[in-house]
CSV table of C-alpha atoms in Angstrom, one decimal:
chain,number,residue,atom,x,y,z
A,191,UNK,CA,-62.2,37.9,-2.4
A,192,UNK,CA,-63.1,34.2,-2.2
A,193,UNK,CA,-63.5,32.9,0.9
A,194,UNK,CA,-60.9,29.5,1.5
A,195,UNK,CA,-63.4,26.7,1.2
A,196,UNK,CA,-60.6,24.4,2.9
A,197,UNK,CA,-60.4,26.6,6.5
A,198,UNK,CA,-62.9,25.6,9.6
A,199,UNK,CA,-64.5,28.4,10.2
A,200,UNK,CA,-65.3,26.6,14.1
A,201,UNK,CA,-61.3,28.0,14.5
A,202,UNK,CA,-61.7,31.8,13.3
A,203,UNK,CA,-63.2,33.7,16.2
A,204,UNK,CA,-62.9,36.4,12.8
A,205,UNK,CA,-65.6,34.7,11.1
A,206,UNK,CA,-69.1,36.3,10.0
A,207,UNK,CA,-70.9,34.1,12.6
A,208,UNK,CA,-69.1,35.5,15.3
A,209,UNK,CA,-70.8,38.3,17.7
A,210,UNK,CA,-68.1,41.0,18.4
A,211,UNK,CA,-69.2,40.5,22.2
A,212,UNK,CA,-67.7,36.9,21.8
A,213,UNK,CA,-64.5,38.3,19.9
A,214,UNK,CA,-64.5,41.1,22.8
A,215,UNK,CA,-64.7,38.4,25.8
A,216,UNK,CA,-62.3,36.4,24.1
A,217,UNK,CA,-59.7,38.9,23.6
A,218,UNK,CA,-60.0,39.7,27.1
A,219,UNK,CA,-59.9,36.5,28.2
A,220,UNK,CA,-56.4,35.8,26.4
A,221,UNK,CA,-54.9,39.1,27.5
A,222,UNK,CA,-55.7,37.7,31.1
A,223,UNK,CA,-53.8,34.4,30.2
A,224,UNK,CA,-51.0,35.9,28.4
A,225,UNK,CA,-50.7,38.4,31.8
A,226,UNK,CA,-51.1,35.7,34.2
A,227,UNK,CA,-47.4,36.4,35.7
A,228,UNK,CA,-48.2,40.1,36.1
A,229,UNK,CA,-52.0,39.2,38.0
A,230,UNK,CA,-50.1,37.3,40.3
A,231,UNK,CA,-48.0,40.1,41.3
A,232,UNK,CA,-50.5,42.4,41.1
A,233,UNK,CA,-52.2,39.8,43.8
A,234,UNK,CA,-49.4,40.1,46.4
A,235,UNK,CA,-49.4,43.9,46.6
A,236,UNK,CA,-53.1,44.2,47.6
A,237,UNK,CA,-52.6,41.3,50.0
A,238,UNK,CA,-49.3,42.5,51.6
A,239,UNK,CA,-51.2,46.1,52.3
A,240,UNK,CA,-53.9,44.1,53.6
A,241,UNK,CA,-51.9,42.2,55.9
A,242,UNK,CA,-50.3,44.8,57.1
A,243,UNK,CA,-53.4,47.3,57.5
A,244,UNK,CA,-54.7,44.0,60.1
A,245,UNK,CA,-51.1,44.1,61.6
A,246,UNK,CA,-51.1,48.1,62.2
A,247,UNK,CA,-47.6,48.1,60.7
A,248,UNK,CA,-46.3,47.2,57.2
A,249,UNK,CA,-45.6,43.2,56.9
A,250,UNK,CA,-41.9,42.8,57.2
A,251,UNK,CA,-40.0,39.2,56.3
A,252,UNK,CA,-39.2,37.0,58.7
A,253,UNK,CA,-41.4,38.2,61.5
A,254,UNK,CA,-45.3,38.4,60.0
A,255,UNK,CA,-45.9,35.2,58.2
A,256,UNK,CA,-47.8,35.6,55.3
A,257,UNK,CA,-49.5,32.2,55.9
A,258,UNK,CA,-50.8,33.2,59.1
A,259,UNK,CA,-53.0,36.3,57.7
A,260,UNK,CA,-56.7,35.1,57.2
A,261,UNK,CA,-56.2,31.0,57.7
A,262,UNK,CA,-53.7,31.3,54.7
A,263,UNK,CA,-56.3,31.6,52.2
A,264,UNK,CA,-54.7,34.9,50.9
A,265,UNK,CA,-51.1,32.6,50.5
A,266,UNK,CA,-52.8,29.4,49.5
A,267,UNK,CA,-54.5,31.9,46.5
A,268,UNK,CA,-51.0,33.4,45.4
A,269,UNK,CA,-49.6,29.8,45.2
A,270,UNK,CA,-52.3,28.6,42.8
A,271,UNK,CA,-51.6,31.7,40.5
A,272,UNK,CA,-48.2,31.4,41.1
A,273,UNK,CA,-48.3,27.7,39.5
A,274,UNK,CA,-50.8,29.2,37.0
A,275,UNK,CA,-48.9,31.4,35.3
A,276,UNK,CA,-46.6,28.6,34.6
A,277,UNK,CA,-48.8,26.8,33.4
A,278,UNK,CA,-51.2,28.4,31.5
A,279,UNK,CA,-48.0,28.6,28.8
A,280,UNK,CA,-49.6,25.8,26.6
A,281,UNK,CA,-53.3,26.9,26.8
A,282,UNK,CA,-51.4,30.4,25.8
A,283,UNK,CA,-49.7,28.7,22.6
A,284,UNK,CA,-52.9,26.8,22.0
A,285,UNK,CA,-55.0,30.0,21.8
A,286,UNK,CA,-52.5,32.0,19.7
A,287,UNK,CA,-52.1,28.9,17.3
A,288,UNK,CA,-56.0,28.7,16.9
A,289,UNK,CA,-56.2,32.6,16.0
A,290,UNK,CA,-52.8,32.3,13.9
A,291,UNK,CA,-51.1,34.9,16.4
A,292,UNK,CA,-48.6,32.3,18.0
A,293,UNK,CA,-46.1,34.5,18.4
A,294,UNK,CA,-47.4,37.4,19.3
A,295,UNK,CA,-49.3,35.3,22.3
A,296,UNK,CA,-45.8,33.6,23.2
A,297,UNK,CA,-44.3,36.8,23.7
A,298,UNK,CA,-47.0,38.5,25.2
A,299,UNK,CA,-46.1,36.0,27.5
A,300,UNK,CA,-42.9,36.4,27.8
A,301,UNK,CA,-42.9,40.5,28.2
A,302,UNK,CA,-45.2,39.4,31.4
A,303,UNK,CA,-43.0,36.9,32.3
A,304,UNK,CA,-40.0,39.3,32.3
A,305,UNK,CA,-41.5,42.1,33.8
A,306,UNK,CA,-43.0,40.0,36.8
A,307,UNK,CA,-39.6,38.8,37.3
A,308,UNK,CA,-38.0,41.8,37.5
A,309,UNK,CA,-40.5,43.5,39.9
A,310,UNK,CA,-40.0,40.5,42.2
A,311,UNK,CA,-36.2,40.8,41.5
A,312,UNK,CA,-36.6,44.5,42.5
A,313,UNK,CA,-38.4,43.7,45.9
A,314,UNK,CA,-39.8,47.3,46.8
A,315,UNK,CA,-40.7,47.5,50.4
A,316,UNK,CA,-39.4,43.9,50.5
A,317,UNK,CA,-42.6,42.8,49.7
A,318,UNK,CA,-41.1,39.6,47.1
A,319,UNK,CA,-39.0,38.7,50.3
A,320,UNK,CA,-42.2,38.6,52.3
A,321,UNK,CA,-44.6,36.5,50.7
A,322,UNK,CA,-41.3,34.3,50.0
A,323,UNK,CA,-41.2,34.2,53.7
């Protein structure tokens, strides 16, 4: 088959030039952004065991502040991915538009979305009320 002589082949990550460790790190590096609601709480749970492995007791709401652990780098960190994953949405849509997958990014996306919600919704060990704290 003919190849389009119309297409940019800068855009196809698909295309003959590219090394399959470049299509490798890129794939990884958009699963990351499309998941970037489920890294952040995958984030709090290491940091609430953390917090309450230095407290000798697990972190409860309203009485261990989570901003008080570690100078409130560990909080300061979960805010920024907190925005991130927010954010990211357009560089998400870019990146799927750019491999012709815009869909399947945007809902990627929005699978992470929905799950992170509803793990924070679900509040096991009230750990969602916590870092909220």
């Amino acid at each position: 088959m003919a190849e389009n002589p119309f297409q940019t082949p800068a855009l196809d990550i698909r295309a003959p030039g590219a090394t399959p460790g470049r299509r490798k790190s890129c794939l990884v590096v958009d699963a990351v952004l499309c998941c970037l609601p489920l890294v952040s709480f995958a984030y709090v749970c290491p940091f609430w065991l953390a917090a309450s492995c230095a407290l000798g007791r697990w972190a409860r709401p309203g009485v261990d502040d989570p901003s008080g652990f570690l100078y409130g780098i560990p909080h300061m960190v979960h805010m920024g991915l907190m925005l991130a994953a927010f954010a990211v949405v357009p560089v998400v849509v870019a990146r799927g538009w750019l491999r012709r997958r815009t869909m399947a990014y945007a809902m990627a996306w929005v699978g992470s979305a929905a799950i992170a919600v509803a793990l924070y919704r679900a509040d096991v060990l009230s750990i969602a009320t916590w870092i909220a704290d």
